Amino acid sequence: GDGDANDLIVHVWDSSSGVLRNLGVFPSFLPTYCSVSDEIAVFDLSEAEEGDLNGDSDTDDHFAHVFTAADGSIMRLASSGWTDVAGSLVVQERPESGIDLNGDGDGTDSVAFVYDAKSGAAHNTSLAGTPSVWGAYVAISVSEADQGESDLNEDGDGTDVVVHLYDVTSKVVDNTRVVGEAVSGGDGFVAVGTPTGVFANHALSV
């Protein structure tokens, strides 16, 4: 409804009902910033195409939006982009933009947030790193340098990336003390790619 026929518009196909729904929005960064699960679809919108979305009197911003299939609602998240979706969950690596979100005294990091479209709740894990979600668990590859130069694996330095596990239900965080990047998970474990290329399995004990 913007008066032209030159846009790419997000549509959602429900394979169970055969219904194709036009969401009426023009996503930015196609196709990278369009992800779906069995409950939600997530896409990034640009104010340049959609107008001032956050009421700050400019059209320079981007925001991730979540479409929930159950009720047809579209919810704007607090920042642009995300790293993973599963079920009703969206995990974001949210820039601090001058606000200290992980308690390390600065406002220059990117902190992992978990948003549940079913409940509408957003939770700050207070960990600076890249999150990915498997079932009820979020694996976060936490940068020691961005987490206040903390020695998270107790090896005497603050320069590693250490995998943490966040339990979405209990909100409990487990520091695995394994250095590397979480690469896969499920059935009670997470697989971590280590700097030597060896995969380490860590039981989900949280």
mmCIF file of C-alpha atoms in Angstrom:
data_model
loop_
_atom_site.group_PDB
_atom_site.id
_atom_site.type_symbol
_atom_site.label_atom_id
_atom_site.label_comp_id
_atom_site.label_asym_id
_atom_site.label_seq_id
_atom_site.Cartn_x
_atom_site.Cartn_y
_atom_site.Cartn_z
ATOM 1 C CA GLY A 1 0.000 0.000 0.000
ATOM 2 C CA ASP A 2 2.872 2.435 -0.639
ATOM 3 C CA GLY A 3 1.691 3.480 -4.100
ATOM 4 C CA ASP A 4 4.175 1.522 -6.207
ATOM 5 C CA ALA A 5 4.630 -2.026 -7.505
ATOM 6 C CA ASN A 6 8.411 -2.298 -7.148
ATOM 7 C CA ASP A 7 8.774 -3.962 -3.734
ATOM 8 C CA LEU A 8 9.451 -7.482 -2.469
ATOM 9 C CA ILE A 9 6.794 -8.352 0.131
ATOM 10 C CA VAL A 10 6.924 -10.995 2.873
ATOM 11 C CA HIS A 11 4.342 -13.781 2.448
ATOM 12 C CA VAL A 12 3.881 -16.736 4.807
ATOM 13 C CA TRP A 13 2.594 -20.067 3.495
ATOM 14 C CA ASP A 14 0.723 -22.319 5.936
ATOM 15 C CA SER A 15 1.170 -25.824 4.526
ATOM 16 C CA SER A 16 -1.427 -27.320 6.890
ATOM 17 C CA SER A 17 -4.244 -25.002 5.785
ATOM 18 C CA GLY A 18 -3.019 -24.093 2.318
ATOM 19 C CA VAL A 19 -3.361 -20.392 3.146
ATOM 20 C CA LEU A 20 -0.870 -17.842 1.780
ATOM 21 C CA ARG A 21 -0.799 -14.735 3.981
ATOM 22 C CA ASN A 22 0.487 -11.381 2.713
ATOM 23 C CA LEU A 23 2.149 -9.595 5.639
ATOM 24 C CA GLY A 24 2.346 -6.330 3.699
ATOM 25 C CA VAL A 25 5.940 -5.475 4.649
ATOM 26 C CA PHE A 26 9.150 -5.042 2.640
ATOM 27 C CA PRO A 27 12.060 -6.813 4.427
ATOM 28 C CA SER A 28 15.630 -5.591 4.245
ATOM 29 C CA PHE A 29 18.629 -7.812 3.556
ATOM 30 C CA LEU A 30 16.783 -10.540 1.648
ATOM 31 C CA PRO A 31 17.140 -13.485 1.994
ATOM 32 C CA THR A 32 19.567 -13.417 4.932
ATOM 33 C CA TYR A 33 17.175 -11.806 7.379
ATOM 34 C CA CYS A 34 14.141 -14.033 6.862
ATOM 35 C CA SER A 35 13.893 -17.134 9.082
ATOM 36 C CA VAL A 36 11.022 -19.433 10.013
ATOM 37 C CA SER A 37 10.177 -22.099 12.563
ATOM 38 C CA ASP A 38 6.963 -24.071 12.962
ATOM 39 C CA GLU A 39 5.508 -21.212 15.044
ATOM 40 C CA ILE A 40 7.040 -17.916 13.887
ATOM 41 C CA ALA A 41 8.637 -16.044 11.010
ATOM 42 C CA VAL A 42 11.327 -13.428 11.642
ATOM 43 C CA PHE A 43 12.405 -10.679 9.261
ATOM 44 C CA ASP A 44 14.234 -7.373 9.358
ATOM 45 C CA LEU A 45 12.459 -4.148 8.360
ATOM 46 C CA SER A 46 14.093 -0.907 7.307
ATOM 47 C CA GLU A 47 12.622 2.452 8.243
ATOM 48 C CA ALA A 48 13.665 3.681 4.804
ATOM 49 C CA GLU A 49 10.899 1.451 3.406
ATOM 50 C CA GLU A 50 8.429 1.309 6.302
ATOM 51 C CA GLY A 51 8.743 4.772 7.900
ATOM 52 C CA ASP A 52 9.696 5.703 11.475
ATOM 53 C CA LEU A 53 9.156 2.447 13.392
ATOM 54 C CA ASN A 54 10.390 3.511 16.837
ATOM 55 C CA GLY A 55 9.228 7.120 17.035
ATOM 56 C CA ASP A 56 12.672 8.731 17.136
ATOM 57 C CA SER A 57 11.876 11.103 14.243
ATOM 58 C CA ASP A 58 14.271 9.534 11.734
ATOM 59 C CA THR A 59 14.148 6.769 9.131
ATOM 60 C CA ASP A 60 17.702 5.449 9.555
ATOM 61 C CA ASP A 61 17.055 2.338 11.656
ATOM 62 C CA HIS A 62 16.457 -1.371 11.090
ATOM 63 C CA PHE A 63 14.481 -3.659 13.429
ATOM 64 C CA ALA A 64 13.819 -7.373 13.568
ATOM 65 C CA HIS A 65 10.103 -8.247 13.574
ATOM 66 C CA VAL A 66 8.419 -11.488 14.626
ATOM 67 C CA PHE A 67 5.245 -12.812 12.975
ATOM 68 C CA THR A 68 3.384 -15.335 15.156
ATOM 69 C CA ALA A 69 1.325 -17.830 13.169
ATOM 70 C CA ALA A 70 -1.085 -18.624 16.011
ATOM 71 C CA ASP A 71 -2.602 -15.136 16.241
ATOM 72 C CA GLY A 72 -1.243 -13.336 13.147
ATOM 73 C CA SER A 73 0.498 -10.668 15.222
ATOM 74 C CA ILE A 74 3.727 -8.879 14.236
ATOM 75 C CA MET A 75 5.980 -7.695 17.065
ATOM 76 C CA ARG A 76 8.951 -5.317 16.693
ATOM 77 C CA LEU A 77 12.095 -6.288 18.619
ATOM 78 C CA ALA A 78 14.460 -3.747 20.137
ATOM 79 C CA SER A 79 17.212 -4.046 17.548
ATOM 80 C CA SER A 80 18.096 -5.286 14.094
ATOM 81 C CA GLY A 81 19.000 -8.843 13.226
ATOM 82 C CA TRP A 82 19.065 -12.146 15.058
ATOM 83 C CA THR A 83 21.184 -15.267 15.024
ATOM 84 C CA ASP A 84 18.716 -18.138 15.353
ATOM 85 C CA VAL A 85 15.052 -19.159 15.736
ATOM 86 C CA ALA A 86 13.371 -22.324 17.052
ATOM 87 C CA GLY A 87 9.756 -22.896 18.044
ATOM 88 C CA SER A 88 8.576 -19.619 19.573
ATOM 89 C CA LEU A 89 12.106 -18.462 20.453
ATOM 90 C CA VAL A 90 14.275 -15.820 18.780
ATOM 91 C CA VAL A 91 17.848 -15.213 19.951
ATOM 92 C CA GLN A 92 19.575 -11.914 19.232
ATOM 93 C CA GLU A 93 23.083 -10.563 19.582
ATOM 94 C CA ARG A 94 21.972 -7.052 20.579
ATOM 95 C CA PRO A 95 24.403 -4.085 20.340
ATOM 96 C CA GLU A 96 24.683 -2.156 23.608
ATOM 97 C CA SER A 97 24.790 1.215 21.784
ATOM 98 C CA GLY A 98 26.181 2.999 24.822
ATOM 99 C CA ILE A 99 24.074 1.153 27.431
ATOM 100 C CA ASP A 100 25.877 -1.433 29.591
ATOM 101 C CA LEU A 101 23.767 -4.596 29.203
ATOM 102 C CA ASN A 102 26.225 -7.166 30.619
ATOM 103 C CA GLY A 103 27.535 -5.271 33.649
ATOM 104 C CA ASP A 104 31.167 -4.906 32.558
ATOM 105 C CA GLY A 105 31.245 -1.121 32.807
ATOM 106 C CA ASP A 106 31.130 -0.199 29.124
ATOM 107 C CA GLY A 107 28.488 0.134 26.430
ATOM 108 C CA THR A 108 30.349 -1.220 23.417
ATOM 109 C CA ASP A 109 29.526 -4.947 23.412
ATOM 110 C CA SER A 110 26.866 -7.103 21.760
ATOM 111 C CA VAL A 111 24.854 -9.054 24.328
ATOM 112 C CA ALA A 112 22.737 -12.192 23.842
ATOM 113 C CA PHE A 113 18.974 -11.746 24.311
ATOM 114 C CA VAL A 114 16.235 -14.366 24.171
ATOM 115 C CA TYR A 115 12.727 -13.404 23.006
ATOM 116 C CA ASP A 116 9.751 -15.741 23.438
ATOM 117 C CA ALA A 117 6.969 -14.881 20.988
ATOM 118 C CA LYS A 118 4.535 -17.109 22.896
ATOM 119 C CA SER A 119 4.818 -15.199 26.178
ATOM 120 C CA GLY A 120 6.061 -11.884 24.777
ATOM 121 C CA ALA A 121 8.943 -11.925 27.274
ATOM 122 C CA ALA A 122 12.466 -10.761 26.389
ATOM 123 C CA HIS A 123 15.347 -11.869 28.609
ATOM 124 C CA ASN A 124 18.838 -10.412 28.812
ATOM 125 C CA THR A 125 21.343 -13.228 29.423
ATOM 126 C CA SER A 126 23.955 -10.582 30.420
ATOM 127 C CA LEU A 127 26.513 -12.445 28.289
ATOM 128 C CA ALA A 128 28.442 -10.829 25.439
ATOM 129 C CA GLY A 129 28.481 -13.303 22.587
ATOM 130 C CA THR A 130 26.739 -15.065 19.741
ATOM 131 C CA PRO A 131 23.704 -17.193 20.708
ATOM 132 C CA SER A 132 22.103 -20.159 18.963
ATOM 133 C CA VAL A 133 19.056 -22.109 20.151
ATOM 134 C CA TRP A 134 18.282 -25.842 20.362
ATOM 135 C CA GLY A 135 14.990 -26.730 21.991
ATOM 136 C CA ALA A 136 14.844 -25.238 25.484
ATOM 137 C CA TYR A 137 18.546 -24.353 25.535
ATOM 138 C CA VAL A 138 20.531 -21.435 24.123
ATOM 139 C CA ALA A 139 24.266 -21.887 23.530
ATOM 140 C CA ILE A 140 26.218 -18.633 23.750
ATOM 141 C CA SER A 141 29.808 -18.297 22.552
ATOM 142 C CA VAL A 142 30.957 -15.700 25.099
ATOM 143 C CA SER A 143 33.914 -13.424 24.431
ATOM 144 C CA GLU A 144 36.081 -13.004 27.514
ATOM 145 C CA ALA A 145 37.352 -9.677 26.149
ATOM 146 C CA ASP A 146 33.796 -8.326 25.843
ATOM 147 C CA GLN A 147 32.708 -9.836 29.151
ATOM 148 C CA GLY A 148 34.922 -7.468 31.124
ATOM 149 C CA GLU A 149 38.089 -9.407 30.221
ATOM 150 C CA SER A 150 36.881 -12.137 32.581
ATOM 151 C CA ASP A 151 38.810 -15.417 32.715
ATOM 152 C CA LEU A 152 35.829 -17.671 32.030
ATOM 153 C CA ASN A 153 37.754 -20.934 31.578
ATOM 154 C CA GLU A 154 40.313 -20.275 34.313
ATOM 155 C CA ASP A 155 43.394 -20.527 32.109
ATOM 156 C CA GLY A 156 44.946 -17.262 33.301
ATOM 157 C CA ASP A 157 43.950 -14.955 30.434
ATOM 158 C CA GLY A 158 40.916 -13.014 29.237
ATOM 159 C CA THR A 159 41.186 -13.540 25.484
ATOM 160 C CA ASP A 160 39.156 -16.698 24.772
ATOM 161 C CA VAL A 161 35.656 -17.440 23.531
ATOM 162 C CA VAL A 162 33.946 -19.792 26.000
ATOM 163 C CA VAL A 163 30.661 -21.621 25.443
ATOM 164 C CA HIS A 164 27.853 -21.055 27.966
ATOM 165 C CA LEU A 165 24.444 -22.773 28.062
ATOM 166 C CA TYR A 166 21.279 -20.897 29.014
ATOM 167 C CA ASP A 167 18.176 -22.811 30.113
ATOM 168 C CA VAL A 168 15.165 -20.922 28.731
ATOM 169 C CA THR A 169 12.814 -22.405 31.340
ATOM 170 C CA SER A 170 14.872 -21.926 34.523
ATOM 171 C CA LYS A 171 16.916 -18.909 33.294
ATOM 172 C CA VAL A 172 20.014 -20.670 34.697
ATOM 173 C CA VAL A 173 23.371 -20.261 32.926
ATOM 174 C CA ASP A 174 25.979 -23.042 32.811
ATOM 175 C CA ASN A 175 29.581 -22.122 31.968
ATOM 176 C CA THR A 176 30.957 -25.165 30.138
ATOM 177 C CA ARG A 177 34.522 -23.765 30.334
ATOM 178 C CA VAL A 178 35.021 -25.165 26.812
ATOM 179 C CA VAL A 179 36.839 -22.803 24.451
ATOM 180 C CA GLY A 180 35.306 -22.633 20.989
ATOM 181 C CA GLU A 181 32.068 -22.028 19.096
ATOM 182 C CA ALA A 182 28.834 -23.953 19.618
ATOM 183 C CA VAL A 183 28.063 -25.603 16.272
ATOM 184 C CA SER A 184 25.204 -28.051 16.922
ATOM 185 C CA GLY A 185 23.010 -29.453 19.648
ATOM 186 C CA GLY A 186 20.088 -31.624 20.673
ATOM 187 C CA ASP A 187 19.175 -34.723 22.683
ATOM 188 C CA GLY A 188 20.835 -33.390 25.831
ATOM 189 C CA PHE A 189 24.175 -32.190 24.484
ATOM 190 C CA VAL A 190 25.874 -29.364 22.595
ATOM 191 C CA ALA A 191 28.746 -29.853 20.157
ATOM 192 C CA VAL A 192 31.547 -27.294 20.305
ATOM 193 C CA GLY A 193 34.127 -26.621 17.607
ATOM 194 C CA THR A 194 37.423 -26.031 19.405
ATOM 195 C CA PRO A 195 40.453 -24.070 18.129
ATOM 196 C CA THR A 196 42.187 -27.368 17.301
ATOM 197 C CA GLY A 197 39.251 -28.522 15.195
ATOM 198 C CA VAL A 198 38.184 -31.178 17.686
ATOM 199 C CA PHE A 199 34.500 -31.363 18.554
ATOM 200 C CA ALA A 200 33.736 -31.532 22.266
ATOM 201 C CA ASN A 201 30.315 -32.746 23.430
ATOM 202 C CA HIS A 202 29.000 -31.125 26.600
ATOM 203 C CA ALA A 203 25.997 -32.537 28.454
ATOM 204 C CA LEU A 204 23.190 -30.073 29.075
ATOM 205 C CA SER A 205 23.328 -30.087 32.849
ATOM 206 C CA VAL A 206 21.492 -26.856 33.605
#
